[in-house]
CSV table of C-alpha atoms in Angstrom, one decimal:
chain,number,residue,atom,x,y,z
A,1,MET,CA,-18.9,-38.0,-2.9
A,2,ALA,CA,-21.2,-40.8,-1.7
A,3,THR,CA,-21.9,-40.5,2.0
A,4,PRO,CA,-21.8,-43.7,4.1
A,5,ARG,CA,-25.6,-43.6,4.2
A,6,GLU,CA,-25.8,-43.4,0.4
A,7,LEU,CA,-23.4,-46.3,0.0
A,8,ASP,CA,-25.4,-48.3,2.5
A,9,ALA,CA,-28.6,-47.6,0.7
A,10,PHE,CA,-27.1,-48.5,-2.6
A,11,LEU,CA,-25.7,-51.8,-1.4
A,12,ALA,CA,-28.9,-52.7,0.4
A,13,ASP,CA,-30.8,-52.1,-2.8
A,14,VAL,CA,-28.4,-54.0,-5.0
A,15,GLU,CA,-27.1,-56.8,-2.8
A,16,ARG,CA,-29.8,-59.4,-3.4
A,17,ARG,CA,-29.8,-59.0,-7.2
A,18,ALA,CA,-26.0,-59.1,-7.1
A,19,TYR,CA,-26.2,-62.4,-5.2
A,20,LYS,CA,-28.6,-63.9,-7.7
A,21,THR,CA,-26.6,-62.6,-10.6
A,22,ALA,CA,-23.5,-64.3,-9.2
A,23,TRP,CA,-25.5,-67.4,-8.4
A,24,PHE,CA,-26.8,-67.6,-12.0
A,25,ALA,CA,-23.1,-67.5,-13.1
A,26,VAL,CA,-21.5,-70.0,-10.6
A,27,HIS,CA,-24.5,-72.0,-9.4
A,28,ASN,CA,-23.3,-72.2,-5.9
A,29,GLU,CA,-24.3,-70.2,-2.8
A,30,GLU,CA,-20.9,-69.9,-1.1
A,31,ASN,CA,-19.1,-68.9,-4.2
A,32,ALA,CA,-21.8,-66.4,-5.2
A,33,LEU,CA,-21.6,-64.8,-1.7
A,34,ASP,CA,-17.8,-64.6,-1.9
A,35,ILE,CA,-18.1,-62.9,-5.3
A,36,VAL,CA,-20.6,-60.4,-3.9
A,37,GLN,CA,-18.4,-59.8,-0.8
A,38,ASP,CA,-15.3,-59.1,-3.0
A,39,SER,CA,-17.3,-56.8,-5.2
A,40,MET,CA,-18.7,-54.8,-2.3
A,41,LEU,CA,-15.3,-54.4,-0.7
A,42,LYS,CA,-13.7,-53.4,-4.0
A,43,LEU,CA,-16.4,-50.8,-4.5
A,44,ALA,CA,-16.1,-49.4,-1.0
A,45,GLU,CA,-12.3,-49.4,-0.9
A,46,HIS,CA,-11.5,-48.1,-4.3
A,47,TYR,CA,-14.6,-46.1,-5.3
A,48,GLY,CA,-16.2,-45.1,-2.0
A,49,ASP,CA,-15.4,-41.5,-2.6
A,50,ARG,CA,-17.2,-41.4,-6.0
A,51,PRO,CA,-20.6,-39.6,-6.4
A,52,ALA,CA,-23.6,-41.8,-5.5
A,53,ASP,CA,-25.0,-41.8,-9.1
A,54,GLU,CA,-21.8,-43.4,-10.4
A,55,LEU,CA,-22.0,-46.4,-8.0
A,56,PRO,CA,-24.5,-48.6,-9.9
A,57,ALA,CA,-22.4,-48.7,-13.1
A,58,LEU,CA,-19.1,-49.1,-11.2
A,59,PHE,CA,-20.5,-51.9,-9.0
A,60,GLN,CA,-21.9,-53.8,-12.0
A,61,ARG,CA,-18.5,-53.6,-13.7
A,62,ILE,CA,-16.7,-54.8,-10.6
A,63,LEU,CA,-19.3,-57.6,-10.1
A,64,GLN,CA,-18.9,-58.8,-13.7
A,65,ASN,CA,-15.1,-58.7,-13.5
A,66,THR,CA,-15.1,-60.6,-10.2
A,67,ILE,CA,-17.3,-63.3,-11.8
A,68,ARG,CA,-14.9,-63.5,-14.7
A,69,ASP,CA,-12.0,-63.8,-12.3
A,70,PHE,CA,-13.8,-66.6,-10.6
A,71,TYR,CA,-14.2,-68.4,-13.9
A,72,ARG,CA,-10.5,-68.0,-14.7
A,73,ARG,CA,-9.5,-69.3,-11.3
A,74,SER,CA,-11.9,-72.3,-11.6
A,75,LYS,CA,-10.5,-73.0,-15.0
A,76,VAL,CA,-6.9,-73.1,-13.7
A,77,ARG,CA,-7.9,-75.2,-10.7
A,78,ASN,CA,-9.8,-77.6,-12.9
A,79,LEU,CA,-6.8,-77.9,-15.2
A,80,TRP,CA,-4.5,-78.8,-12.4
A,81,THR,CA,-7.1,-81.3,-11.0
A,82,THR,CA,-7.3,-83.0,-14.4
A,83,LEU,CA,-3.5,-83.2,-14.7
A,84,PHE,CA,-3.2,-84.6,-11.2
A,85,SER,CA,-5.9,-87.1,-11.9
A,86,ALA,CA,-4.3,-88.1,-15.2
A,87,LEU,CA,-1.0,-88.6,-13.4
A,88,GLY,CA,-2.6,-90.7,-10.7
A,89,GLY,CA,-1.8,-88.0,-8.1
A,90,GLY,CA,-4.0,-87.5,-5.2
A,91,GLU,CA,-5.8,-84.3,-4.3
A,92,ASP,CA,-6.7,-83.6,-0.8
A,93,GLU,CA,-10.3,-84.0,0.4
A,94,ASP,CA,-10.9,-80.3,0.7
A,95,ASP,CA,-10.0,-79.6,-2.9
A,96,GLN,CA,-12.2,-82.4,-4.0
A,97,GLU,CA,-15.1,-81.0,-2.0
A,98,LYS,CA,-14.6,-77.6,-3.5
A,99,ILE,CA,-14.5,-79.0,-7.1
A,100,ASP,CA,-17.6,-81.0,-6.4
A,101,ARG,CA,-19.3,-77.9,-5.2
A,102,LEU,CA,-18.3,-76.1,-8.3
A,103,ARG,CA,-19.8,-78.8,-10.4
A,104,ALA,CA,-23.0,-78.9,-8.5
A,105,THR,CA,-25.4,-77.1,-10.7
A,106,ASP,CA,-28.5,-76.7,-8.6
A,107,ALA,CA,-27.6,-77.5,-5.0
A,108,ASP,CA,-29.7,-74.5,-3.8
A,109,GLN,CA,-32.7,-75.4,-5.9
A,110,ALA,CA,-32.8,-78.8,-4.1
A,111,GLU,CA,-33.6,-76.9,-0.9
A,112,ARG,CA,-36.7,-75.3,-2.3
A,113,PRO,CA,-40.1,-76.8,-1.3
A,114,GLU,CA,-41.6,-79.2,-3.8
A,115,ASP,CA,-45.1,-77.8,-3.3
A,116,ALA,CA,-44.1,-74.3,-4.4
A,117,LEU,CA,-46.8,-72.0,-5.9
A,118,GLU,CA,-47.2,-71.5,-9.6
A,119,GLN,CA,-45.4,-68.2,-9.3
A,120,ARG,CA,-42.5,-69.8,-7.6
A,121,ARG,CA,-42.4,-72.4,-10.4
A,122,THR,CA,-42.4,-69.8,-13.1
A,123,LEU,CA,-39.6,-68.0,-11.3
A,124,ASP,CA,-37.6,-71.1,-10.9
A,125,ASP,CA,-38.0,-71.8,-14.6
A,126,ILE,CA,-36.9,-68.3,-15.5
A,127,GLU,CA,-33.9,-68.6,-13.3
A,128,GLU,CA,-33.1,-72.0,-14.7
A,129,SER,CA,-33.4,-70.7,-18.2
A,130,LEU,CA,-31.2,-67.8,-17.3
A,131,ALA,CA,-28.6,-70.0,-15.8
A,132,LYS,CA,-28.4,-72.0,-19.1
A,133,LEU,CA,-27.8,-68.9,-21.2
A,134,PRO,CA,-24.3,-68.2,-22.5
A,135,ALA,CA,-22.5,-66.0,-20.0
A,136,ARG,CA,-22.3,-62.8,-22.1
A,137,GLN,CA,-26.0,-63.0,-23.1
A,138,ARG,CA,-27.0,-63.5,-19.4
A,139,GLU,CA,-24.7,-60.7,-18.4
A,140,ALA,CA,-26.2,-58.3,-20.9
A,141,PHE,CA,-29.8,-59.3,-20.2
A,142,LEU,CA,-29.4,-58.9,-16.4
A,143,LEU,CA,-27.6,-55.6,-16.6
A,144,ARG,CA,-30.0,-54.1,-19.2
A,145,TYR,CA,-33.3,-55.3,-17.9
A,146,TRP,CA,-32.8,-56.3,-14.3
A,147,GLU,CA,-30.3,-53.7,-13.2
A,148,GLY,CA,-32.0,-51.1,-15.4
A,149,LEU,CA,-28.7,-49.8,-17.0
A,150,ASP,CA,-29.0,-48.2,-20.4
A,151,THR,CA,-27.3,-49.6,-23.4
A,152,ALA,CA,-24.2,-47.4,-23.0
A,153,GLU,CA,-23.8,-48.2,-19.3
A,154,THR,CA,-24.2,-51.9,-20.0
A,155,ALA,CA,-21.6,-51.7,-22.8
A,156,GLU,CA,-19.3,-49.9,-20.4
A,157,ALA,CA,-19.8,-52.5,-17.7
A,158,MET,CA,-19.3,-55.4,-20.1
A,159,GLY,CA,-16.4,-53.8,-22.0
A,160,CYS,CA,-18.0,-54.2,-25.4
A,161,SER,CA,-19.8,-52.1,-28.0
A,162,GLN,CA,-23.5,-50.9,-27.6
A,163,GLY,CA,-24.3,-52.9,-30.8
A,164,SER,CA,-23.0,-56.1,-29.1
A,165,VAL,CA,-25.2,-55.3,-26.0
A,166,LYS,CA,-28.3,-55.1,-28.2
A,167,THR,CA,-27.4,-58.3,-30.0
A,168,HIS,CA,-26.8,-60.2,-26.7
A,169,CYS,CA,-30.0,-58.8,-25.2
A,170,SER,CA,-32.1,-59.8,-28.2
A,171,ARG,CA,-30.6,-63.3,-28.4
A,172,ALA,CA,-31.0,-63.8,-24.6
A,173,THR,CA,-34.7,-62.8,-24.7
A,174,GLN,CA,-35.4,-65.0,-27.6
A,175,ALA,CA,-33.6,-68.0,-26.0
A,176,LEU,CA,-35.4,-67.4,-22.7
A,177,ALA,CA,-38.8,-67.2,-24.4
A,178,ALA,CA,-38.1,-70.4,-26.4
A,179,ASP,CA,-37.0,-72.2,-23.3
A,180,LEU,CA,-40.0,-71.1,-21.2
A,181,LYS,CA,-42.4,-72.1,-24.0
A,182,ALA,CA,-40.8,-75.5,-24.1
A,183,LYS,CA,-41.5,-75.7,-20.3
A,184,GLY,CA,-45.1,-75.1,-20.9
A,185,HIS,CA,-45.4,-71.4,-20.1
A,186,GLN,CA,-47.6,-69.2,-22.3
A,187,LEU,CA,-45.9,-65.9,-23.3
B,1,MET,CA,-36.7,-50.8,-8.2
B,2,THR,CA,-37.6,-48.9,-11.3
B,3,HIS,CA,-36.5,-50.2,-14.7
B,4,LYS,CA,-35.5,-47.7,-17.3
B,5,THR,CA,-37.3,-47.9,-20.6
B,6,PRO,CA,-35.0,-49.6,-23.0
B,7,HIS,CA,-34.5,-48.2,-26.5
B,8,HIS,CA,-34.8,-51.3,-28.6
B,9,ASP,CA,-36.1,-52.1,-32.1
B,10,ARG,CA,-38.3,-55.0,-30.9
B,11,PRO,CA,-40.9,-53.8,-28.3
B,12,GLN,CA,-42.3,-57.3,-28.0
B,13,GLU,CA,-38.9,-58.6,-26.8
B,14,ASP,CA,-38.6,-55.6,-24.4
B,15,LEU,CA,-42.0,-56.3,-22.9
B,16,LEU,CA,-41.1,-59.9,-22.4
B,17,ALA,CA,-37.7,-59.1,-21.0
B,18,LYS,CA,-39.2,-56.6,-18.5
B,19,ALA,CA,-41.8,-59.1,-17.4
B,20,MET,CA,-39.1,-61.6,-16.7
B,21,ALA,CA,-37.0,-59.0,-14.8
B,22,ARG,CA,-40.1,-58.2,-12.6
B,23,ALA,CA,-40.4,-61.9,-11.9
B,24,LEU,CA,-36.8,-62.0,-10.9
B,25,ASP,CA,-37.3,-59.1,-8.6
B,26,GLN,CA,-39.9,-61.1,-6.7
B,27,GLY,CA,-37.4,-63.9,-6.5
B,28,THR,CA,-35.0,-61.8,-4.4
B,29,ASP,CA,-37.7,-61.5,-1.7
B,30,THR,CA,-37.5,-65.2,-1.0
B,31,LEU,CA,-33.8,-65.6,-0.4
B,32,PRO,CA,-32.9,-67.9,2.6
B,33,SER,CA,-32.3,-66.0,5.8
B,34,ARG,CA,-28.8,-67.2,6.1
B,35,VAL,CA,-28.0,-65.5,2.7
B,36,THR,CA,-29.7,-62.2,3.6
B,37,ALA,CA,-27.9,-62.2,7.0
B,38,ARG,CA,-24.6,-62.8,5.3
B,39,LEU,CA,-25.3,-60.1,2.7
B,40,ALA,CA,-26.1,-57.6,5.5
B,41,GLN,CA,-22.9,-58.6,7.3
B,42,MET,CA,-20.9,-58.0,4.1
B,43,ARG,CA,-22.5,-54.6,3.6
B,44,GLU,CA,-21.4,-53.6,7.1
B,45,GLN,CA,-17.9,-54.8,6.4
B,46,ALA,CA,-17.8,-52.9,3.1
B,47,LEU,CA,-19.0,-49.7,4.7
B,48,SER,CA,-16.3,-49.9,7.3
B,49,HIS,CA,-13.7,-49.9,4.5
B,50,GLN,CA,-15.2,-47.0,2.6
B,51,LYS,CA,-12.5,-44.9,0.9
B,52,GLN,CA,-14.3,-41.7,2.0
B,53,TRP,CA,-13.5,-42.3,5.6
B,54,GLN,CA,-9.8,-42.5,4.9
B,55,SER,CA,-10.1,-39.2,2.9
B,56,ALA,CA,-12.1,-37.6,5.8
B,57,LEU,CA,-9.4,-38.5,8.2
B,58,GLN,CA,-6.8,-37.0,5.9
B,59,LEU,CA,-8.9,-33.8,5.6
B,60,ALA,CA,-9.2,-33.6,9.4
B,61,GLY,CA,-5.4,-33.9,9.6
B,62,GLN,CA,-4.9,-31.1,7.1
B,63,SER,CA,-7.4,-28.9,9.0
B,64,THR,CA,-5.5,-29.4,12.2
B,65,HIS,CA,-2.2,-28.7,10.4
B,66,ARG,CA,-3.7,-25.4,9.1
B,67,ALA,CA,-5.0,-24.4,12.5
B,68,MET,CA,-1.5,-25.1,14.0
B,69,GLY,CA,0.0,-23.0,11.2
B,70,SER,CA,-2.2,-20.0,11.9
B,71,LEU,CA,-1.3,-20.3,15.6
B,72,PHE,CA,2.4,-20.6,15.1
B,73,GLY,CA,2.9,-18.2,12.2
B,74,ASP,CA,2.8,-20.8,9.5
B,75,SER,CA,5.8,-22.5,11.1
B,76,PHE,CA,4.1,-25.8,10.2
B,77,GLY,CA,3.9,-25.0,6.6
B,78,SER,CA,6.1,-25.8,3.6
B,79,ALA,CA,9.5,-24.4,2.6
B,80,THR,CA,7.9,-21.4,1.0
B,81,ASP,CA,6.1,-20.6,4.3
B,82,TRP,CA,9.4,-20.9,6.1
B,83,ARG,CA,11.0,-18.3,3.7
B,84,ARG,CA,8.1,-16.0,4.2
B,85,TRP,CA,8.3,-16.3,7.9
B,86,ALA,CA,12.1,-15.6,7.9
B,87,ALA,CA,11.6,-12.5,5.7
B,88,SER,CA,8.9,-11.1,8.0
B,89,ALA,CA,11.2,-11.7,11.1
B,90,GLY,CA,14.1,-9.9,9.3
B,91,ILE,CA,11.9,-6.9,8.6
B,92,LEU,CA,10.7,-6.8,12.2
B,93,LEU,CA,14.3,-7.1,13.5
B,94,VAL,CA,15.5,-4.2,11.3
B,95,ALA,CA,12.5,-2.0,12.3
B,96,GLY,CA,13.2,-2.8,16.0
B,97,ALA,CA,16.9,-1.9,15.7
B,98,PHE,CA,16.1,1.4,14.0
B,99,MET,CA,13.6,2.4,16.7
B,100,PHE,CA,16.2,1.5,19.4
B,101,TRP,CA,18.9,3.5,17.6
B,102,GLN,CA,16.5,6.5,17.3
B,103,ALA,CA,15.6,6.4,21.0
B,104,GLN,CA,19.3,6.1,22.0
B,105,THR,CA,20.2,9.2,19.8
B,106,GLN,CA,17.4,11.2,21.4
B,107,ILE,CA,18.6,10.3,24.9
B,108,GLU,CA,22.2,11.2,23.9
B,109,ASP,CA,21.2,14.6,22.5
B,110,LEU,CA,19.3,15.5,25.6
B,111,ALA,CA,22.3,14.5,27.7
B,112,ASN,CA,24.6,16.6,25.6
B,113,GLU,CA,22.3,19.6,26.0
B,114,ASP,CA,22.1,19.1,29.7
B,115,SER,CA,25.8,18.8,30.2
B,116,ALA,CA,26.4,21.9,28.0
B,117,LEU,CA,24.1,23.9,30.2
B,118,LEU,CA,25.6,22.6,33.4
B,119,SER,CA,29.2,23.3,32.2
B,120,GLU,CA,28.5,27.0,31.5
B,121,ALA,CA,29.6,29.7,34.1
B,122,LEU,CA,26.2,31.2,33.8
B,123,PRO,CA,23.7,29.6,36.1
B,124,PRO,CA,20.7,27.9,34.3
B,125,ASN,CA,18.2,30.1,36.1
B,126,ALA,CA,19.6,33.2,34.5
B,127,LEU,CA,18.3,32.0,31.1
B,128,ILE,CA,14.7,32.3,32.3
B,129,ASP,CA,15.3,35.6,34.0
B,130,LYS,CA,13.4,38.4,32.2
B,131,GLY,CA,15.9,41.1,33.1
B,132,PHE,CA,18.8,39.1,31.8
B,133,GLN,CA,16.9,38.4,28.5
B,134,THR,CA,16.3,42.2,28.2
B,135,TRP,CA,19.9,42.9,29.0
B,136,LEU,CA,21.0,40.5,26.3
B,137,SER,CA,18.8,42.0,23.6
B,138,THR,CA,19.7,45.7,24.4
B,139,GLY,CA,23.4,45.2,25.0
B,140,THR,CA,25.6,45.8,28.1
B,141,PRO,CA,25.2,48.9,30.4
B,142,ALA,CA,28.9,49.7,30.0
B,143,GLU,CA,28.5,50.2,26.3
B,144,LYS,CA,25.7,52.8,27.0
B,145,ASP,CA,27.9,54.6,29.4
C-alpha cells in the first residue's frame, strides 16, 4: 500500500510531465491543468491503496483516459455549437470563449520570450512536432520514451497490443525526425 | 528521471527518441510559476483524498471494536459471538447452581446430625467419655453379674 509520502513523491515526480503530456494533446493551459487535476484525484481516490510500484502505470492509464474523455466532450460540444450556428441560434459568450480557447493552438507558446536560447528553440520545435503527431503515436512515444514504461506497460495503458505500441513508437520517431530536419535541426 | 532501455529493432530510432525525451525533461523545468503552483495545489488536494486514509480510519474503527469486544466478552461481536457468549453463560450458571446445591446439602446433613445428637437421651459429652466407650465395648455390668 502506497504511503501518503510515496504518493506525494510520485505525483511530484510525474506532475510536470503529465501537464506537458496533456498540453500536447489539448494545446491549452487551463484544460491541461484540469486534466491533470482529474487524473490525480482519480488516482488518489480509487487507487491510493495500491502499492507504490503500480502507481506509474495506473496514473498513465488514467491520464490517457481523461484526455480521451476531454476529446469526446469537446467533440460533442463542438457538434452542438455547429448545429446552433447553422440554425442561427446564439450561444452565450462564455461558451464562445471556451470554444475559442479550445481552438487556440499555441496560446502558451506566445508567452515565451522571442530571444530564447538555441536549446529552448530546439525544445520548442520538438514540442511543436510532438503536438502535430497523431494522438495515438504521441501517446505511445511519450509513455514509452518519456515516462519510461516498457512495451507491455505502454500497451496496457493505451489498451492496445504490444505490436501496435512498437509500430506507433517507430512511426512517431520517424515523423518527429523528419519534422525536425525540415526545421533545420541536424539529427 | 531514469529512462528504461527500450527493446526495439531500430537502435538508431531509440537513441533519437531518448534524446528527444531528455530534451523534453529539460522543458519541464521552465514551466511558468502559476502552472507549478497550481500543480502543487492539485497534489495536496489529491493527497487529502487518498483512499488509504479512508481505509486507515476503517481499520482504526475495527481495532476499537475488537478492543471493546475483549473488554465486554465479545458482546460487540457478530451473531456467532453472541451464541458463544450465551453458551458460556449457561455453563457458568449450571456450575454455580450445582455448587450452591452441594453446599446446601452439606449444611442440611450437618444440621440433621446435630439434631439427632441433641434429641438422644444420652448427653453428648458421654460419647467422648473413655469409661463409657469401654463400657459399650465390654458390655453392661449387669450381664457380668
